[in-house]
């Protein structure tokens, strides 16, 4: 895997089968299933179909969580929903032997005051750190003993 090249799921490939076929045609090793696309939503992924495509084309899949994923949201109900979505994704990633689940760290909200902007994650840093640890602990528990890893990318701080 260290020297593998792959491709993201594309608008031009409406199905995962189309993406897998293009990946193989281009001589690439993997398709990153981006959960922003309807075809790549955890609830729609068919593990057996993904295994069939892996064998047929000699490729593998990685997964990218939704861009809007915010497991640090202050709203407990929303945060729980994001954590459940991540948990479901990690289960699928392990089931298809996906080596990587990518995610972005949310920037969080800003409150605009007359003289400055206040970053909520900074202002409520202890709470934010607690939610970060909650995500870490859940991911460690879910991925224990598997070859799947979480990668954080495109973050600015």
Coordinates of C-alpha atoms in Angstrom, one line a residue:
X1 CA 0.0 0.0 0.0
X2 CA 2.8 2.6 0.7
X3 CA 3.4 3.2 -3.0
X4 CA -0.1 2.7 -4.3
X5 CA -1.9 5.3 -6.3
X6 CA -5.7 5.6 -6.4
X7 CA -8.5 7.8 -7.3
X8 CA -11.4 9.5 -5.6
X9 CA -15.0 8.6 -6.3
X10 CA -16.0 10.8 -9.2
X11 CA -19.1 12.5 -10.4
X12 CA -18.4 10.9 -13.8
X13 CA -18.7 7.4 -12.2
X14 CA -22.3 7.3 -10.9
X15 CA -21.8 3.8 -9.3
X16 CA -19.1 2.2 -7.3
X17 CA -18.9 -0.5 -10.0
X18 CA -18.2 2.2 -12.6
X19 CA -15.5 3.7 -10.4
X20 CA -13.9 0.3 -9.8
X21 CA -13.8 -0.4 -13.5
X22 CA -12.2 3.0 -14.3
X23 CA -9.7 2.5 -11.5
X24 CA -8.6 -0.8 -13.0
X25 CA -8.6 0.6 -16.5
X26 CA -6.3 3.4 -15.4
X27 CA -4.0 0.9 -13.6
X28 CA -4.6 2.4 -10.2
X29 CA -4.8 0.4 -6.9
X30 CA -7.8 1.9 -5.1
X31 CA -10.9 4.0 -5.1
X32 CA -11.6 6.3 -2.2
X33 CA -15.3 6.1 -1.5
X34 CA -16.3 9.6 -0.5
X35 CA -19.4 9.6 1.7
X36 CA -20.5 13.0 0.3
X37 CA -21.8 11.0 -2.7
X38 CA -25.1 9.2 -2.3
X39 CA -23.7 5.9 -3.7
X40 CA -21.0 5.9 -1.0
X41 CA -23.2 6.4 2.0
X42 CA -22.6 3.7 4.7
X43 CA -26.3 2.7 4.6
X44 CA -26.1 2.0 0.9
X45 CA -22.8 0.2 0.8
X46 CA -23.1 -3.5 0.1
X47 CA -20.1 -5.3 1.6
X48 CA -20.5 -8.4 -0.6
X49 CA -20.7 -6.2 -3.8
X50 CA -17.5 -4.3 -2.7
X51 CA -15.7 -7.6 -2.2
X52 CA -16.8 -8.8 -5.6
X53 CA -15.5 -5.6 -7.2
X54 CA -12.2 -5.9 -5.3
X55 CA -11.7 -9.4 -6.7
X56 CA -12.9 -8.6 -10.2
X57 CA -10.7 -5.6 -10.7
X58 CA -7.8 -6.4 -8.3
X59 CA -8.3 -3.1 -6.4
X60 CA -9.2 -2.1 -2.9
X61 CA -11.3 0.7 -1.3
X62 CA -10.6 3.5 1.2
X63 CA -13.3 5.6 2.7
X64 CA -13.6 9.4 3.2
X65 CA -16.1 10.6 5.8
X66 CA -18.5 13.4 4.8
X67 CA -16.9 16.8 4.6
X68 CA -19.5 18.2 7.1
X69 CA -18.7 15.5 9.7
X70 CA -18.5 17.2 13.1
X71 CA -18.1 14.7 16.0
X72 CA -17.2 17.7 18.2
X73 CA -20.5 19.5 17.8
X74 CA -21.8 21.1 21.0
X75 CA -25.3 19.8 20.3
X76 CA -25.3 16.4 22.0
X77 CA -27.9 14.8 19.7
X78 CA -26.0 16.0 16.6
X79 CA -22.7 14.8 18.0
X80 CA -24.2 11.4 18.8
X81 CA -25.5 11.1 15.3
X82 CA -22.0 11.9 13.9
X83 CA -20.4 9.4 16.2
X84 CA -22.9 6.7 15.2
X85 CA -22.2 7.5 11.5
X86 CA -18.5 7.2 12.1
X87 CA -19.0 3.9 14.0
X88 CA -21.0 2.5 11.1
X89 CA -18.4 3.6 8.6
X90 CA -15.6 2.0 10.7
X91 CA -17.6 -1.3 10.8
X92 CA -17.9 -1.3 7.0
X93 CA -14.3 -0.3 6.5
X94 CA -13.2 -3.3 8.5
X95 CA -15.6 -5.6 6.7
X96 CA -14.1 -4.6 3.3
X97 CA -10.5 -4.5 4.6
X98 CA -10.2 -0.8 3.9
X99 CA -6.9 0.3 5.2
X100 CA -7.8 3.9 5.6
X101 CA -10.7 6.1 6.7
X102 CA -10.0 9.7 6.0
X103 CA -11.6 12.6 7.7
X104 CA -11.2 16.4 8.1
X105 CA -11.3 18.1 11.4
X106 CA -14.1 20.7 11.5
X107 CA -13.1 24.3 12.0
X108 CA -16.0 24.9 14.3
X109 CA -18.1 28.0 14.7
X110 CA -17.1 31.6 15.2
X111 CA -19.1 34.1 17.1
X112 CA -18.8 37.7 15.7
X113 CA -18.6 40.4 18.3
X114 CA -18.2 44.1 17.6
X115 CA -14.5 44.0 18.2
X116 CA -13.4 40.4 17.3
X117 CA -14.4 36.9 16.3
X118 CA -14.4 34.2 18.9
X119 CA -13.7 30.6 17.9
X120 CA -16.0 28.4 19.9
X121 CA -13.6 25.5 20.1
X122 CA -11.0 27.8 21.6
X123 CA -13.4 29.5 24.0
X124 CA -14.8 26.2 25.2
X125 CA -11.5 24.3 24.8
X126 CA -11.9 21.9 27.7
X127 CA -15.2 20.8 26.3
X128 CA -13.7 20.5 22.8
X129 CA -10.8 18.5 24.1
X130 CA -13.2 16.2 25.9
X131 CA -15.1 15.5 22.6
X132 CA -11.8 14.9 20.8
X133 CA -10.9 12.3 23.4
X134 CA -14.3 10.7 23.1
X135 CA -13.8 10.3 19.4
X136 CA -10.3 8.9 19.8
X137 CA -11.5 6.4 22.4
X138 CA -14.4 5.3 20.3
X139 CA -12.2 4.9 17.2
X140 CA -9.6 2.9 19.2
X141 CA -12.2 0.6 20.5
X142 CA -13.9 0.1 17.2
X143 CA -10.7 -0.5 15.3
X144 CA -8.8 -2.6 17.8
X145 CA -7.1 -5.5 16.2
X146 CA -8.0 -4.4 12.6
X147 CA -5.8 -3.1 9.9
X148 CA -8.0 0.0 9.4
X149 CA -6.6 3.4 10.4
X150 CA -8.1 6.8 10.6
X151 CA -6.2 9.6 8.8
X152 CA -6.9 13.2 9.4
X153 CA -6.2 15.5 6.4
X154 CA -6.8 19.0 5.2
X155 CA -6.9 20.6 8.6
X156 CA -5.8 24.1 9.5
X157 CA -5.0 24.0 13.1

